[in-house]
Amino acid sequence: MTEDEVRRNAFSMPIHNPAFPPGPYRFIDREFLVITYRTDPEALKKIIPAPLRYVEPIVKFEFINMPDSTGFGHYCESGQVIPVTLDGVAGGYVHSMYLNDHPPIAGGRELWGFPKKLGNPELRVHTDTLVGTLDYSDFRIATGTMGYKHRTLDADTIRKSLETPSFLLKIIPHVDGTPRICELVQYSLADIVIKGAWSGPGALDLHPHALAPVAALPVLEVLSAVHILSDLTLPLGTVAYDYLAK
């Protein structure tokens, strides 16, 4: 293999058998349970990286089931998103993500900088309740519940909320352990089709864990619970801020 062939094929590792295919990535019947809650503002301010700016003491805890996704197959994901602004642009800072499938863990971290770790999330309907759970190292760290399809929500409003930009802190180390890449990445979901959206009474229970500290942003008050069924595309991102630029 020549040097030019290495450069041309250097998309992901291992170079002869990448863990995931090139994007963009289409998701069919992607299902969300999003529980929005009020938390400790001082705890939030300690974890939001500048130049992102704090907005309000709000966190969105998401449980997501993805039964049909390009290159990634069927997997579930769960994590926390924090409302922020960057240069006046409102969006969400993705603070934590736990999922149960290696290709999207590798692809998410390498391409965009998603803060993905291996966990065991699940989203399912149990009789009259939509139930989201997240286990880490065989320990339940999050349980979200919502009354199943109590009220229908406006599809256009939900679509616009999903189109809001998201921000990620991407860190790739050099061989000596110092940062080779350290930047804020911005992306927005595209080609969104809302197949249904509902609200209902919601609850969220978080438990402390040394390696999965979702409870470090404590639940003070649940503000809303939303259930969404959609098709959408996850495009590649752009660099919004480079911490290493001179």
XYZ file of C-alpha atoms in Angstrom:
246
model
C 0.000 0.000 0.000
C 1.508 3.325 -1.098
C 1.580 6.535 0.932
C -1.064 8.021 -1.363
C -3.272 4.955 -0.808
C -2.899 5.354 2.951
C -3.952 9.008 2.751
C -6.841 8.224 0.395
C -8.219 5.417 2.565
C -7.567 6.982 5.979
C -11.201 7.316 7.044
C -11.274 5.283 10.266
C -9.448 2.532 12.133
C -8.559 -0.178 11.415
C -7.812 1.043 7.892
C -8.510 -2.351 6.229
C -11.655 -3.041 8.271
C -13.250 0.169 9.618
C -15.724 -0.101 12.482
C -18.282 2.025 10.586
C -18.973 3.213 7.011
C -18.695 6.814 5.767
C -21.694 9.073 6.475
C -24.080 10.769 6.422
C -26.263 8.430 8.450
C -30.022 7.930 8.058
C -32.217 6.793 10.948
C -35.663 5.263 10.409
C -38.257 5.099 13.204
C -35.911 6.771 15.666
C -37.820 7.014 18.936
C -37.098 9.493 21.743
C -38.194 9.883 25.331
C -36.955 13.333 26.438
C -37.466 14.363 30.043
C -36.610 17.998 30.731
C -35.750 18.868 34.305
C -34.495 21.712 36.461
C -31.119 21.192 38.147
C -28.477 22.952 40.244
C -27.206 25.962 38.234
C -23.772 25.903 39.891
C -23.286 22.254 38.925
C -24.126 23.142 35.312
C -21.767 26.112 35.173
C -18.837 23.906 36.247
C -19.203 21.551 33.280
C -20.166 23.848 30.365
C -16.933 24.525 28.396
C -16.237 28.100 27.293
C -16.886 29.727 24.879
C -20.297 28.033 25.225
C -22.466 30.063 27.558
C -24.829 28.992 30.298
C -28.513 29.759 29.626
C -30.675 28.352 32.430
C -30.563 25.481 34.964
C -32.160 22.995 32.582
C -31.113 19.507 31.440
C -32.732 17.242 28.852
C -32.333 13.564 29.698
C -32.834 11.456 26.576
C -33.602 7.786 26.038
C -33.406 6.895 22.317
C -34.217 3.690 20.456
C -32.746 3.412 16.941
C -34.005 0.228 15.258
C -32.767 1.064 11.731
C -29.655 3.186 11.213
C -27.174 3.334 8.338
C -24.091 1.278 9.147
C -24.895 1.087 12.847
C -27.824 -1.316 12.863
C -30.135 -1.395 15.892
C -29.023 0.198 19.141
C -30.206 2.282 22.094
C -28.700 5.405 23.594
C -29.200 7.616 26.628
C -27.656 10.816 27.939
C -27.870 14.463 28.928
C -28.082 17.615 26.791
C -27.723 21.134 28.230
C -29.154 24.316 26.632
C -26.331 26.749 25.738
C -25.461 29.538 23.314
C -22.390 30.122 21.137
C -21.957 33.637 19.748
C -25.668 34.197 20.263
C -26.712 30.932 18.551
C -28.907 28.782 20.774
C -28.272 25.064 20.866
C -27.612 22.084 23.090
C -24.307 20.937 24.586
C -24.160 17.136 24.588
C -22.713 16.358 28.013
C -23.004 12.564 28.324
C -24.021 9.590 26.178
C -24.230 5.872 26.943
C -25.039 3.243 24.316
C -24.837 -0.476 23.627
C -23.275 -0.773 20.147
C -19.589 -0.442 19.221
C -19.791 1.097 15.679
C -21.718 4.224 16.773
C -19.450 4.553 19.821
C -16.358 4.508 17.580
C -17.923 6.625 14.833
C -19.476 9.116 17.213
C -16.234 9.724 19.076
C -13.912 9.754 16.036
C -16.001 11.855 13.637
C -17.947 14.351 15.748
C -16.595 14.005 19.275
C -19.775 12.611 20.841
C -19.060 11.793 24.526
C -20.054 8.148 24.067
C -19.366 5.374 26.569
C -20.508 1.772 26.656
C -23.690 1.304 28.681
C -26.979 -0.569 28.555
C -29.931 1.747 27.835
C -33.444 0.641 26.877
C -36.689 2.292 25.771
C -39.913 0.291 25.811
C -43.645 0.449 26.492
C -44.847 -1.311 29.632
C -48.675 -1.440 29.728
C -49.671 2.250 30.013
C -46.159 3.655 30.530
C -43.231 4.560 28.280
C -40.152 3.451 30.225
C -36.528 4.453 29.633
C -33.743 2.842 31.649
C -29.956 3.154 31.716
C -27.620 0.631 33.344
C -23.854 1.028 33.692
C -21.656 -1.848 34.893
C -24.762 -3.813 35.898
C -26.132 -0.951 38.013
C -29.282 1.104 37.284
C -28.298 4.774 37.098
C -31.382 6.263 35.412
C -35.080 5.506 35.071
C -37.450 7.749 33.130
C -41.190 7.183 32.868
C -43.986 8.903 30.963
C -47.692 8.307 30.579
C -48.070 6.760 27.120
C -49.385 9.171 24.445
C -51.562 11.306 26.706
C -51.528 14.418 24.487
C -50.577 14.882 20.820
C -48.012 17.602 20.086
C -47.626 19.801 17.012
C -45.287 18.094 14.532
C -43.810 21.349 13.139
C -42.879 22.559 16.620
C -41.157 19.280 17.401
C -39.326 19.237 14.067
C -37.965 22.744 14.692
C -36.753 21.687 18.139
C -34.844 18.749 16.607
C -33.261 21.088 14.045
C -31.618 23.141 16.821
C -27.800 22.994 16.593
C -25.877 20.729 18.933
C -22.356 21.270 20.255
C -19.726 18.672 21.161
C -16.296 18.889 22.787
C -14.044 16.735 20.584
C -10.715 15.653 22.085
C -8.208 13.434 20.242
C -4.878 12.928 22.042
C -1.404 12.984 20.512
C 0.877 9.968 20.993
C 2.429 11.686 24.032
C -0.977 12.147 25.658
C -1.286 15.863 24.933
C -4.310 17.026 22.892
C -3.810 16.751 19.112
C -7.400 17.886 18.449
C -9.388 19.949 20.931
C -12.355 21.733 19.417
C -16.051 22.441 19.631
C -17.979 20.682 16.869
C -21.397 21.874 15.711
C -23.989 19.829 13.824
C -27.708 19.914 13.071
C -30.031 17.025 12.251
C -31.487 17.134 8.718
C -34.301 15.738 6.567
C -36.478 15.290 9.649
C -39.854 13.576 9.308
C -42.018 13.587 12.429
C -44.210 10.489 12.486
C -45.733 11.287 15.865
C -45.122 13.324 19.009
C -46.835 13.179 22.376
C -46.540 14.492 25.917
C -47.672 13.135 29.252
C -46.826 13.095 32.945
C -43.156 12.301 33.475
C -40.694 11.279 36.176
C -36.939 10.808 36.304
C -34.825 8.991 38.890
C -30.991 9.254 38.825
C -28.447 7.345 40.939
C -24.773 8.174 41.648
C -22.063 6.125 39.951
C -18.301 6.670 40.025
C -17.861 6.187 36.259
C -21.245 7.358 34.979
C -22.059 10.474 37.042
C -25.416 11.414 35.539
C -26.678 12.167 39.061
C -24.095 14.958 39.392
C -26.773 17.070 37.666
C -29.541 16.332 40.185
C -33.248 16.333 39.392
C -34.858 19.217 41.290
C -38.081 19.365 39.276
C -39.360 17.585 36.162
C -40.630 20.207 33.709
C -41.860 18.087 30.771
C -41.817 14.667 29.140
C -41.998 14.223 25.359
C -42.206 11.089 23.208
C -41.148 11.428 19.532
C -41.147 9.000 16.602
C -39.187 10.220 13.573
C -36.981 9.613 10.557
C -33.888 11.827 10.302
C -30.362 12.185 8.969
C -27.240 12.784 11.046
C -24.846 14.742 8.786
C -21.179 15.390 9.433
C -20.254 18.378 11.576
C -18.255 21.589 11.360
C -15.608 23.047 13.679
C -17.165 25.886 15.649
C -14.158 26.669 17.847
C -10.563 25.414 17.920
C -8.955 25.521 21.377
C -5.479 24.873 19.904
C -5.544 27.565 17.206
C -2.880 30.239 17.684
